Coordinates of C-alpha atoms and ligand atoms in Angstrom, one line a residue:
M1 CA -0.1 0.4 -0.3
N2 CA 1.8 3.1 -1.0
S3 CA 4.9 1.7 -1.3
Y4 CA 7.0 0.0 -3.6
P5 CA 7.8 -2.8 -1.0
S6 CA 11.3 -4.9 -0.6
F7 CA 10.6 -8.6 -0.1
P8 CA 12.9 -10.8 2.0
K9 CA 15.5 -12.0 -0.2
A10 CA 14.9 -15.1 -1.3
I11 CA 18.1 -17.8 -0.1
N12 CA 18.1 -21.5 -0.8
E13 CA 17.0 -23.1 2.8
P14 CA 19.8 -24.9 4.2
V15 CA 19.5 -28.7 4.5
K16 CA 20.0 -30.4 8.0
E17 CA 22.4 -33.2 8.8
Y18 CA 19.9 -35.2 10.9
R19 CA 23.1 -36.9 12.7
P20 CA 21.7 -39.9 15.6
K21 CA 20.4 -37.9 18.4
S22 CA 20.2 -34.3 16.8
P23 CA 17.9 -31.7 17.7
E24 CA 16.2 -32.4 14.6
S25 CA 16.1 -36.1 14.4
V26 CA 14.4 -36.4 18.1
A27 CA 12.2 -34.1 16.6
V28 CA 11.2 -35.8 13.4
L29 CA 11.2 -39.6 15.2
A30 CA 8.2 -38.0 17.5
S31 CA 6.3 -36.8 15.1
Y32 CA 6.9 -39.8 13.2
K33 CA 5.7 -41.9 15.3
T34 CA 2.4 -39.4 16.9
L35 CA 1.2 -39.8 12.4
Y36 CA 1.6 -43.5 12.8
T37 CA -0.6 -43.8 15.6
Q38 CA -2.5 -41.0 15.8
N39 CA -5.3 -42.2 13.0
T40 CA -5.6 -39.5 11.1
Y41 CA -9.0 -37.9 9.1
V42 CA -8.5 -36.4 5.9
P43 CA -11.5 -34.4 4.9
L44 CA -11.8 -32.5 1.7
T45 CA -11.3 -28.6 1.5
I46 CA -13.9 -26.4 -0.2
N47 CA -14.2 -22.6 0.5
G48 CA -12.0 -23.4 3.9
A49 CA -15.1 -25.9 5.1
K50 CA -13.8 -29.6 6.0
I51 CA -15.6 -31.8 4.5
T52 CA -16.3 -35.4 4.9
T53 CA -17.5 -38.0 3.1
Q54 CA -19.1 -41.7 3.8
A55 CA -16.7 -42.8 1.4
K56 CA -13.2 -42.9 2.4
G57 CA -9.4 -44.3 0.7
E58 CA -6.9 -45.8 3.0
M59 CA -3.3 -44.2 4.4
R60 CA -1.2 -46.9 4.7
P61 CA 3.5 -46.6 4.5
P62 CA 4.6 -48.4 1.5
H63 CA 7.1 -50.0 3.7
D64 CA 4.8 -51.4 6.0
H65 CA 1.4 -51.8 4.4
Q66 CA 0.0 -53.6 6.7
H67 CA -0.8 -50.6 9.1
C68 CA -3.6 -48.1 8.2
L69 CA -2.4 -44.4 9.1
G70 CA -6.0 -43.5 8.9
H71 CA -8.3 -42.4 6.2
Y72 CA -9.4 -39.5 3.8
A73 CA -12.2 -38.1 2.1
L74 CA -13.9 -39.2 -1.9
A75 CA -15.4 -36.6 -3.4
G76 CA -18.5 -37.1 -5.7
K77 CA -18.9 -34.9 -8.8
K78 CA -21.3 -32.8 -6.6
E79 CA -18.4 -32.0 -3.8
V80 CA -16.2 -31.2 -6.9
E81 CA -18.5 -28.6 -8.7
Q82 CA -19.0 -27.0 -5.6
A83 CA -14.8 -26.7 -4.8
I84 CA -15.2 -24.8 -8.6
E85 CA -17.9 -22.8 -7.3
S86 CA -16.0 -21.9 -4.2
A87 CA -12.4 -21.2 -6.3
L88 CA -14.6 -19.0 -8.5
A89 CA -16.5 -17.4 -5.9
A90 CA -13.2 -16.8 -3.7
R91 CA -11.3 -15.0 -6.7
I92 CA -12.9 -12.3 -6.8
Q93 CA -11.6 -10.8 -3.8
W94 CA -8.4 -12.8 -4.1
S95 CA -7.4 -11.5 -7.1
R96 CA -7.7 -8.1 -6.4
L97 CA -6.3 -8.8 -2.8
S98 CA -2.6 -6.9 -2.9
F99 CA 0.4 -8.7 -3.9
E100 CA 2.0 -7.7 -0.9
Q101 CA -0.8 -9.4 1.1
R102 CA -1.1 -12.6 -1.3
A103 CA 3.3 -12.8 -0.4
T104 CA 3.2 -13.0 3.2
I105 CA 0.7 -15.4 3.1
F106 CA 3.4 -18.2 1.2
L107 CA 6.3 -16.1 3.2
R108 CA 4.4 -17.1 6.6
A109 CA 3.7 -20.5 5.0
A110 CA 7.2 -20.8 3.8
D111 CA 8.4 -20.0 7.6
L112 CA 6.0 -21.9 9.3
I113 CA 7.8 -25.1 7.7
A114 CA 11.0 -24.1 8.0
G115 CA 10.4 -24.2 12.2
P116 CA 7.2 -25.6 13.5
Y117 CA 6.0 -27.8 10.5
R118 CA 9.1 -29.3 10.0
A119 CA 9.3 -32.1 11.4
K120 CA 5.6 -32.7 10.6
I121 CA 5.7 -32.1 7.4
N122 CA 9.3 -34.6 6.7
A123 CA 7.6 -37.7 9.2
A124 CA 4.1 -37.0 7.0
T125 CA 6.4 -37.6 3.7
M126 CA 8.8 -40.1 5.3
L127 CA 5.3 -42.4 6.8
A128 CA 3.5 -41.4 3.2
Q129 CA 5.5 -41.4 0.1
S130 CA 8.7 -43.7 2.2
K131 CA 11.1 -40.8 1.9
T132 CA 14.3 -41.3 4.2
I133 CA 15.0 -38.4 6.3
H134 CA 17.1 -37.2 4.0
Q135 CA 15.4 -37.7 1.0
A136 CA 12.2 -35.9 3.2
E137 CA 14.0 -33.0 4.0
I138 CA 15.4 -31.9 0.4
D139 CA 12.3 -32.3 -0.9
A140 CA 9.1 -31.5 2.1
A141 CA 11.2 -29.1 3.8
C142 CA 13.7 -27.3 1.6
E143 CA 12.7 -27.6 -1.9
F144 CA 8.9 -26.7 -0.6
I145 CA 10.1 -23.9 1.1
D146 CA 12.1 -22.4 -1.7
F147 CA 9.6 -22.6 -4.0
L148 CA 7.7 -20.8 -1.9
R149 CA 10.3 -17.7 -1.4
F150 CA 11.5 -17.7 -4.5
N151 CA 7.9 -17.7 -6.6
V152 CA 7.6 -14.1 -4.7
Q153 CA 11.0 -12.8 -6.0
F154 CA 10.3 -13.8 -9.2
A155 CA 6.6 -12.5 -9.1
E156 CA 8.2 -9.2 -8.3
E157 CA 10.8 -8.9 -11.5
I158 CA 7.6 -10.4 -13.3
Y159 CA 5.3 -7.6 -12.0
A160 CA 8.4 -4.8 -12.2
E161 CA 8.7 -5.7 -16.1
Q162 CA 7.1 -2.6 -17.8
P163 CA 6.7 -1.4 -21.4
N164 CA 8.5 1.7 -22.3
S165 CA 6.6 5.1 -22.2
G166 CA 6.7 7.8 -25.3
D167 CA 7.1 11.6 -24.9
G168 CA 3.4 12.2 -23.3
V169 CA 1.9 8.6 -22.4
F170 CA 2.5 6.3 -19.8
N171 CA 2.1 2.7 -20.5
R172 CA 2.1 0.2 -17.9
L173 CA 1.5 -3.6 -18.4
S174 CA -1.1 -5.0 -15.6
Y175 CA -0.4 -9.2 -14.6
R176 CA -4.0 -10.2 -14.2
P177 CA -4.5 -14.0 -13.0
L178 CA -6.3 -15.9 -15.8
E179 CA -10.4 -16.0 -15.6
G180 CA -11.8 -18.7 -14.3
F181 CA -10.2 -21.5 -12.0
I182 CA -6.5 -23.4 -12.1
Y183 CA -6.8 -27.4 -11.9
A184 CA -4.0 -29.1 -10.2
V185 CA -3.0 -32.3 -10.3
S186 CA 0.0 -33.2 -8.2
P187 CA 2.2 -36.8 -8.5
F188 CA 3.2 -38.9 -5.4
N189 CA 6.7 -38.4 -5.8
F190 CA 7.2 -35.5 -4.5
T191 CA 5.8 -33.6 -0.8
A192 CA 7.4 -30.2 -2.5
I193 CA 5.8 -30.2 -6.1
A194 CA 2.5 -31.0 -4.9
G195 CA 2.4 -28.1 -2.7
N196 CA 3.7 -25.6 -5.6
L197 CA 1.2 -27.3 -7.8
S198 CA -1.3 -24.5 -6.4
A199 CA 0.6 -22.4 -4.4
A200 CA 2.7 -20.8 -7.8
P201 CA -0.7 -20.1 -9.9
A202 CA -2.3 -18.7 -6.3
L203 CA 0.5 -16.8 -5.8
M204 CA -0.4 -14.6 -8.9
G205 CA -4.0 -14.2 -7.9
N206 CA -5.3 -17.5 -9.1
T207 CA -7.9 -19.7 -7.4
I208 CA -7.6 -23.2 -7.2
V209 CA -9.7 -26.5 -7.3
W210 CA -5.9 -28.9 -6.1
K211 CA -6.5 -33.0 -6.8
P212 CA -3.8 -34.5 -4.9
S213 CA -2.3 -38.4 -5.2
D214 CA -3.9 -41.1 -3.3
H215 CA -0.5 -42.1 -2.6
Q216 CA 1.0 -38.6 -0.4
M217 CA -2.4 -37.8 1.3
L218 CA -0.9 -37.6 4.0
S219 CA 1.6 -35.1 3.9
A220 CA -1.0 -33.2 1.0
H221 CA -2.9 -32.7 4.6
V222 CA -0.3 -31.2 6.3
I223 CA 0.4 -28.8 3.3
M224 CA -3.6 -28.3 3.1
E225 CA -2.2 -27.4 7.1
V226 CA -0.1 -24.9 6.7
F227 CA -1.6 -23.0 4.3
E228 CA -4.4 -22.7 6.4
E229 CA -2.4 -21.3 9.3
A230 CA -0.3 -19.0 7.3
G231 CA -3.5 -17.0 6.3
L232 CA -4.9 -18.3 3.1
P233 CA -8.3 -17.6 3.1
P234 CA -11.4 -19.8 2.5
G235 CA -12.0 -20.8 -1.7
V236 CA -7.9 -20.0 -2.5
I237 CA -7.0 -23.8 -3.1
N238 CA -9.8 -26.0 -2.5
M239 CA -8.6 -29.8 -1.9
V240 CA -10.4 -32.4 -3.4
M241 CA -9.5 -36.4 -3.7
G242 CA -11.7 -39.3 -5.6
D243 CA -12.1 -40.9 -8.7
P244 CA -9.2 -39.0 -10.8
E245 CA -11.4 -39.7 -14.1
M246 CA -14.6 -38.5 -12.7
I247 CA -13.0 -35.6 -11.1
T248 CA -11.0 -34.3 -14.1
N249 CA -14.3 -34.8 -16.7
T250 CA -16.3 -32.7 -14.1
V251 CA -13.5 -30.2 -14.1
L252 CA -12.8 -30.0 -17.1
A253 CA -16.3 -29.8 -18.3
S254 CA -16.2 -26.0 -17.0
P255 CA -16.2 -23.1 -18.9
D256 CA -14.7 -21.0 -16.7
F257 CA -11.5 -23.7 -16.3
A258 CA -8.9 -21.6 -17.2
G259 CA -5.5 -23.6 -17.0
I260 CA -4.3 -27.1 -15.3
H261 CA -0.8 -27.7 -13.9
F262 CA -0.1 -30.8 -13.8
T263 CA 2.5 -33.1 -12.8
G264 CA 2.9 -36.9 -13.5
S265 CA 2.7 -39.8 -16.1
T266 CA 3.4 -38.9 -20.2
F267 CA -0.2 -40.6 -20.9
I268 CA -2.3 -39.4 -18.0
F269 CA -1.6 -35.7 -19.1
K270 CA -1.8 -36.5 -23.5
S271 CA -5.3 -38.2 -22.4
I272 CA -6.2 -34.9 -20.1
W273 CA -5.1 -32.6 -22.9
K274 CA -7.0 -34.2 -25.7
K275 CA -10.0 -33.5 -23.2
I276 CA -9.2 -30.3 -23.2
G277 CA -8.7 -30.2 -27.3
E278 CA -12.0 -32.0 -27.5
N279 CA -14.1 -29.9 -25.1
I280 CA -12.5 -26.2 -26.5
H281 CA -15.8 -24.9 -27.9
Q282 CA -17.4 -24.2 -24.4
Y283 CA -14.0 -22.2 -22.7
K284 CA -14.4 -18.8 -22.1
S285 CA -11.0 -18.8 -23.0
Y286 CA -7.8 -21.0 -24.0
P287 CA -6.9 -22.8 -20.9
R288 CA -3.4 -23.0 -20.7
I289 CA -1.8 -26.4 -20.8
V290 CA 1.3 -26.9 -18.1
G291 CA 2.2 -30.4 -17.3
E292 CA 5.4 -31.8 -16.4
T293 CA 5.7 -35.6 -17.1
G294 CA 8.0 -39.2 -17.5
G295 CA 11.6 -39.4 -18.6
K296 CA 13.8 -41.8 -19.3
D297 CA 17.4 -40.2 -17.7
F298 CA 20.6 -41.1 -18.9
I299 CA 24.0 -41.1 -17.8
V300 CA 27.2 -41.2 -20.5
A301 CA 30.5 -41.7 -19.7
H302 CA 33.1 -41.1 -21.6
P303 CA 36.4 -42.9 -22.1
S304 CA 38.2 -39.4 -20.7
S305 CA 35.7 -39.4 -17.2
N306 CA 36.5 -40.7 -13.8
E307 CA 35.2 -44.1 -12.8
A308 CA 34.7 -43.1 -9.4
E309 CA 32.5 -40.0 -10.2
V310 CA 30.6 -41.6 -13.0
A311 CA 29.6 -45.0 -10.2
T312 CA 28.9 -41.9 -7.6
G313 CA 26.3 -40.8 -10.6
I314 CA 25.0 -43.8 -11.2
V315 CA 24.2 -44.6 -7.6
R316 CA 23.0 -41.5 -5.7
G317 CA 21.3 -40.7 -9.5
A318 CA 19.8 -44.0 -9.8
F319 CA 18.8 -45.0 -6.8
E320 CA 17.9 -42.2 -4.3
F321 CA 14.3 -42.1 -3.2
Q322 CA 14.3 -45.9 -4.9
G323 CA 14.0 -44.3 -8.5
Q324 CA 11.3 -42.7 -8.0
K325 CA 11.9 -38.9 -9.1
C326 CA 11.3 -38.4 -12.5
S327 CA 14.6 -37.3 -12.7
A328 CA 16.2 -40.5 -11.9
A329 CA 19.1 -41.8 -14.2
S330 CA 17.7 -45.5 -15.4
R331 CA 19.7 -45.9 -18.6
V332 CA 23.6 -45.5 -19.0
Y333 CA 26.1 -45.8 -21.9
L334 CA 29.5 -47.1 -20.0
P335 CA 32.4 -47.3 -22.9
K336 CA 34.1 -50.5 -22.6
S337 CA 37.7 -49.3 -21.2
K338 CA 36.0 -48.3 -18.2
A339 CA 32.8 -50.3 -17.3
D340 CA 34.3 -53.1 -15.7
A341 CA 35.9 -50.5 -12.9
I342 CA 32.9 -48.7 -12.9
L343 CA 30.6 -50.8 -12.4
A344 CA 32.8 -52.5 -9.8
K345 CA 32.7 -50.0 -7.8
V346 CA 28.8 -49.4 -8.3
K347 CA 28.5 -53.1 -7.0
E348 CA 30.7 -52.2 -3.9
D349 CA 28.7 -48.9 -3.6
L350 CA 25.2 -50.8 -3.2
E351 CA 26.3 -53.8 -1.6
S352 CA 26.7 -51.1 1.2
I353 CA 23.4 -50.0 1.2
S354 CA 20.8 -51.0 3.5
M355 CA 16.9 -50.7 2.7
G356 CA 14.2 -51.0 5.2
S357 CA 11.6 -48.4 7.1
P358 CA 12.8 -44.8 7.1
E359 CA 12.7 -44.7 10.7
D360 CA 16.0 -46.5 10.8
F361 CA 18.0 -43.4 9.7
S362 CA 20.6 -45.5 8.0
N363 CA 18.6 -47.1 5.6
F364 CA 19.4 -45.5 1.8
V365 CA 16.7 -46.8 0.1
T366 CA 12.6 -47.7 1.4
A367 CA 10.2 -49.6 -0.7
V368 CA 8.2 -48.0 -3.2
I369 CA 5.0 -46.2 -4.1
H370 CA 2.3 -49.6 -4.0
K371 CA 1.7 -52.7 -4.7
G372 CA 1.1 -51.2 -8.5
A373 CA 4.9 -50.3 -9.1
F374 CA 5.7 -53.1 -6.8
D375 CA 4.6 -55.2 -9.7
R376 CA 5.8 -53.2 -12.6
L377 CA 9.2 -53.7 -11.4
K378 CA 8.8 -57.0 -10.8
E379 CA 7.2 -58.4 -13.9
A380 CA 10.1 -56.0 -15.6
I381 CA 13.6 -57.8 -13.1
D382 CA 11.4 -61.6 -14.7
A383 CA 11.9 -60.9 -17.4
A384 CA 15.5 -59.5 -17.3
K385 CA 15.9 -63.1 -15.7
N386 CA 14.5 -65.0 -18.5
S387 CA 16.2 -62.8 -21.1
T388 CA 19.3 -63.5 -23.6
E389 CA 20.2 -59.8 -23.9
V390 CA 20.2 -59.2 -20.2
E391 CA 22.2 -59.9 -17.0
I392 CA 21.4 -59.3 -13.9
F393 CA 24.7 -57.8 -12.4
H394 CA 23.6 -56.5 -9.3
G395 CA 20.6 -57.1 -7.1
G396 CA 16.7 -58.6 -8.9
N397 CA 15.3 -59.6 -5.8
Y398 CA 11.8 -57.9 -4.3
D399 CA 9.7 -59.1 -1.3
D400 CA 6.5 -56.9 -0.6
S401 CA 5.4 -59.6 2.8
K402 CA 6.0 -55.8 5.3
G403 CA 6.6 -53.6 2.4
Y404 CA 7.2 -52.9 -1.5
F405 CA 10.6 -53.5 -1.2
I406 CA 12.7 -54.2 -4.9
T407 CA 16.7 -54.4 -4.4
P408 CA 18.6 -52.1 -6.0
T409 CA 18.9 -53.6 -9.4
V410 CA 21.4 -53.2 -11.9
L411 CA 20.9 -54.8 -15.9
V412 CA 23.6 -55.1 -17.9
T413 CA 22.0 -55.8 -21.8
T414 CA 24.2 -56.0 -25.1
N415 CA 20.9 -54.5 -27.0
P416 CA 20.9 -50.8 -26.8
N417 CA 17.1 -51.2 -27.4
Y418 CA 15.8 -53.2 -24.8
D419 CA 12.7 -52.3 -23.0
T420 CA 14.2 -51.5 -20.0
M421 CA 16.6 -48.6 -21.8
E422 CA 13.2 -47.1 -23.4
R423 CA 10.3 -48.0 -21.3
E424 CA 9.6 -45.6 -17.8
L425 CA 10.0 -48.3 -15.3
F426 CA 10.1 -45.6 -12.0
G427 CA 11.8 -47.2 -9.8
P428 CA 15.5 -48.5 -8.9
V429 CA 16.4 -50.5 -11.9
V430 CA 18.7 -49.2 -13.9
T431 CA 20.1 -50.3 -17.4
V432 CA 23.1 -50.1 -18.6
Y433 CA 24.7 -50.1 -22.1
I434 CA 28.8 -51.6 -23.1
Y435 CA 30.0 -49.3 -26.7
E436 CA 32.9 -50.1 -28.0
D437 CA 35.2 -46.9 -27.4
N438 CA 35.5 -45.1 -30.7
D439 CA 31.6 -45.5 -31.0
F440 CA 31.4 -42.5 -28.7
E441 CA 29.5 -40.4 -31.8
A442 CA 27.2 -43.3 -32.5
T443 CA 26.3 -43.8 -28.9
L444 CA 25.2 -40.1 -28.8
K445 CA 23.2 -40.3 -31.2
L446 CA 21.8 -43.7 -30.2
V447 CA 20.9 -41.8 -26.4
D448 CA 18.9 -39.1 -28.5
Q449 CA 16.8 -41.5 -30.0
T450 CA 16.5 -44.4 -27.9
S451 CA 13.7 -42.9 -25.8
D452 CA 10.7 -40.8 -26.6
Y453 CA 11.5 -39.0 -23.3
A454 CA 13.8 -35.7 -22.5
L455 CA 13.5 -34.7 -19.2
T456 CA 17.4 -35.1 -17.5
G457 CA 20.7 -36.8 -19.0
A458 CA 24.3 -36.5 -18.1
I459 CA 27.7 -36.9 -19.7
F460 CA 30.9 -37.5 -17.5
A461 CA 34.0 -36.7 -19.7
H462 CA 37.3 -34.9 -18.2
D463 CA 38.0 -34.2 -21.9
R464 CA 36.4 -31.2 -23.0
Y465 CA 36.0 -31.6 -26.8
A466 CA 33.6 -34.4 -25.9
V467 CA 31.8 -32.8 -23.1
E468 CA 31.2 -29.7 -25.8
H469 CA 30.5 -32.6 -28.4
A470 CA 27.6 -34.4 -26.3
L471 CA 26.2 -30.7 -25.5
V472 CA 25.5 -30.3 -29.2
A473 CA 25.0 -33.5 -29.9
L474 CA 22.1 -33.8 -27.5
E475 CA 20.9 -30.8 -27.0
N476 CA 17.0 -31.4 -27.7
S477 CA 17.5 -34.8 -25.4
A478 CA 17.1 -33.3 -21.8
G479 CA 15.3 -30.0 -20.3
N480 CA 17.7 -30.6 -17.6
F481 CA 21.5 -31.3 -18.5
Y482 CA 24.4 -32.0 -16.1
V483 CA 28.4 -32.2 -16.8
N484 CA 29.8 -34.6 -14.7
D485 CA 27.2 -35.0 -12.2
K486 CA 24.4 -36.6 -11.3
P487 CA 21.0 -36.0 -13.8
T488 CA 19.1 -35.2 -10.5
G489 CA 18.9 -32.9 -7.4
A490 CA 17.5 -29.8 -9.2
V491 CA 17.3 -26.7 -6.5
V492 CA 14.7 -24.0 -6.9
G493 CA 16.4 -20.6 -8.1
Q494 CA 19.9 -22.3 -9.2
Q495 CA 18.4 -25.1 -12.1
P496 CA 14.8 -24.4 -13.6
F497 CA 13.5 -27.9 -13.4
G498 CA 11.5 -29.8 -16.7
G499 CA 11.8 -31.3 -20.2
A500 CA 10.2 -31.3 -23.8
R501 CA 9.4 -34.2 -26.2
A502 CA 7.0 -36.6 -24.0
S503 CA 8.5 -34.9 -20.5
G504 CA 6.0 -32.3 -20.7
T505 CA 5.8 -28.5 -21.7
N506 CA 8.9 -27.3 -20.1
D507 CA 7.8 -24.9 -18.1
K508 CA 10.1 -24.7 -15.8
A509 CA 9.0 -25.2 -11.9
G510 CA 11.3 -23.3 -9.9
S511 CA 11.6 -20.0 -12.3
K512 CA 9.9 -16.8 -13.3
L513 CA 9.2 -19.0 -16.0
N514 CA 6.6 -20.8 -14.8
L515 CA 4.9 -17.8 -13.3
L516 CA 4.4 -16.3 -16.4
R517 CA 2.0 -19.0 -17.3
W518 CA -0.6 -18.2 -15.3
V519 CA -1.1 -14.2 -15.7
S520 CA -2.4 -12.7 -18.5
P521 CA -1.1 -9.2 -19.1
R522 CA -3.6 -6.6 -19.5
L523 CA -1.6 -3.0 -21.2
I524 CA -3.0 0.0 -20.0
K525 CA -2.0 3.0 -22.1
E526 CA -2.9 6.4 -21.4
P527 CA -1.7 9.7 -23.1
L528 CA -1.0 12.8 -19.8
L529 CA -2.3 15.4 -22.2
T530 CA -5.2 13.7 -24.2
P531 CA -5.5 15.5 -27.9
K532 CA -8.3 18.0 -28.2
D533 CA -8.5 18.3 -31.9
Y534 CA -8.5 15.2 -34.8
R535 CA -6.0 17.4 -36.9
Y536 CA -2.3 16.4 -36.9
P537 CA 0.0 19.3 -37.6
F538 CA 0.8 17.6 -41.5
L539 CA -3.0 19.3 -42.1
G540 CA -1.7 22.6 -41.7
E541 CA -4.1 25.5 -40.5
Ligands
NAD601 P1 0.4 -40.6 -12.2 O1 0.2 -39.6 -13.6 O2 0.3 -41.7 -12.0 O3 -0.5 -39.5 -11.3 C1 -0.7 -38.2 -11.2 C2 -1.6 -37.3 -10.6 O4 -2.5 -37.9 -11.8 C3 -2.2 -37.9 -9.5 O5 -2.9 -37.1 -9.1 C4 -3.6 -39.0 -10.4 O6 -4.5 -39.4 -9.5 C5 -3.7 -38.5 -11.6 N1 -4.2 -39.1 -12.0 C6 -4.3 -40.0 -12.7 N2 -5.1 -41.1 -13.6 C7 -6.2 -39.7 -13.8 C8 -7.4 -39.8 -14.8 N3 -7.3 -40.6 -15.5 N4 -7.1 -38.6 -15.2 C9 -6.8 -37.4 -14.4 N5 -6.0 -37.6 -13.6 C10 -5.4 -39.1 -13.2 O7 1.7 -40.0 -11.7 P2 2.6 -40.6 -10.3 O8 2.7 -42.2 -10.4 O9 1.8 -40.3 -9.5 O10 3.9 -40.0 -10.7 C11 5.2 -40.6 -11.5 C12 4.6 -39.9 -12.8 O11 5.3 -38.3 -13.2 C13 6.5 -40.1 -13.3 O12 6.3 -40.5 -14.6 C14 7.5 -39.1 -13.6 O13 8.1 -38.9 -14.7 C15 6.4 -38.3 -13.4 N6 6.8 -36.8 -12.8 C16 7.5 -36.1 -13.5 C17 8.1 -34.9 -12.8 C18 8.2 -33.6 -13.7 O14 8.7 -32.6 -13.2 N7 8.6 -34.0 -14.7 C19 7.9 -34.5 -11.3 C20 7.1 -35.4 -10.9 C21 7.1 -36.6 -11.1

């Protein structure tokens, strides 16, 4: 109000270490125990009201699937329609609220997560998505906080971008929110993404119908709690769970549907895009379609690479969070001269890794998200066992008696187009293809052409000509490209994230580019002295 406020400068939230018995470890384990035993019920949130329903879904930790954490409400068509009405009604006030007020709510949310909610949101993510404490901390705490703080800074930069004003004229751009409401559909794998898919458009003045993943409900619940405690007014973000197809069809049938912010698998995104196309004549405006989807992310090692660096890239890049990051390395190309040494180091590392519940901090990997994922991975491993084109170099075991556990698995194939070199498996299975050293160039072509996706990729090489060469040859093979580093772990404000081809619309979450999708600028021109005579000077007296 009557000022251009200087918002707090965004800096990346420091990652806490969680050493045994540290205060942060004690706090998160206490919170884990509470959430494990307290039997949580997650209602729908519509216009700020908590709606319980007869129908309900169950929440179970993937690493302990016999235990029920509680239930969540399931919306019917009526509740989805109410959520849409609520978003449209809230838009009237929210879109006119000053940026200063909107920003303060999300900055408060960031500080709540950094402080009083840190243990709870991390514990919920450990339980709902089976993340180790480190994986929960870098996602649910740090990345989410970074999204919330950096988005304020990016929005400020957008609002400050103004046209020139010529002599006697005052021009300005007003970055209006989209006309209508936004549909946010989030995946299971990142609590930060689940929060940001709603928070980013809401910060720009939009109101939201949010459909979280069924496999992330406990942490989705904490996200809503934080937004509400931060002061988010009723109706700005409405959370509905239930049959994804019914919810989506109901949302896409609304003439006021103004855009979708989606993260999830490629097939689902394409099917939503198709429905939007089919409904295009009924919308009041062209909906914005933003989707970050699947990947088949690669690591290519050049003969000049360092064996230990490549092996570490594979172990961290392929197996952290059980390979369930969209950016996880899942196909690897090694030069024959170095393959044995690299693979030996990978094996040595994997043998030192333990797997189990995230409650035990000594575990590096835990369970995969659900039975569907477990079955998909089991089938791929069994097929590899029966194939003459593949050797199971490491792992290959699975056990779902207590949780959905898949041993980190390394397959080595002689066929660069073997199924698991092309298909997104989304789990702790990496496939390696060994190439002749002097086939580096042909291998780059192979990397580029093997998969439909183009999300992340990495080149390991100490020869700078090779690095340069790979950057050119793989220009369109990845939206996030890494040199001598694992292809995962993008940090908000540092590595804007997203891919093209089948991997999405590449609208770069965690950057200004993403926020631009949620505004529709209006240009306002005003002469300072308005002409009073139509005659130009050239017409003479
Ligand atoms: P998913 O596609 O199964 O689910 C994503 C969301 O879509 C969920 O909310 C789900 O309920 C909903 N959904 C399911 N069926 C639907 C339907 N018929 N209509 C409308 N919505 C529907 O994905 P997931 O298993 O939760 O997440 C893993 C996938 O997400 C992987 O493919 C991964 O690569 C991708 N992902 C991509 C990024 C990225 O930035 N590119 C980030 C995270 C995850």
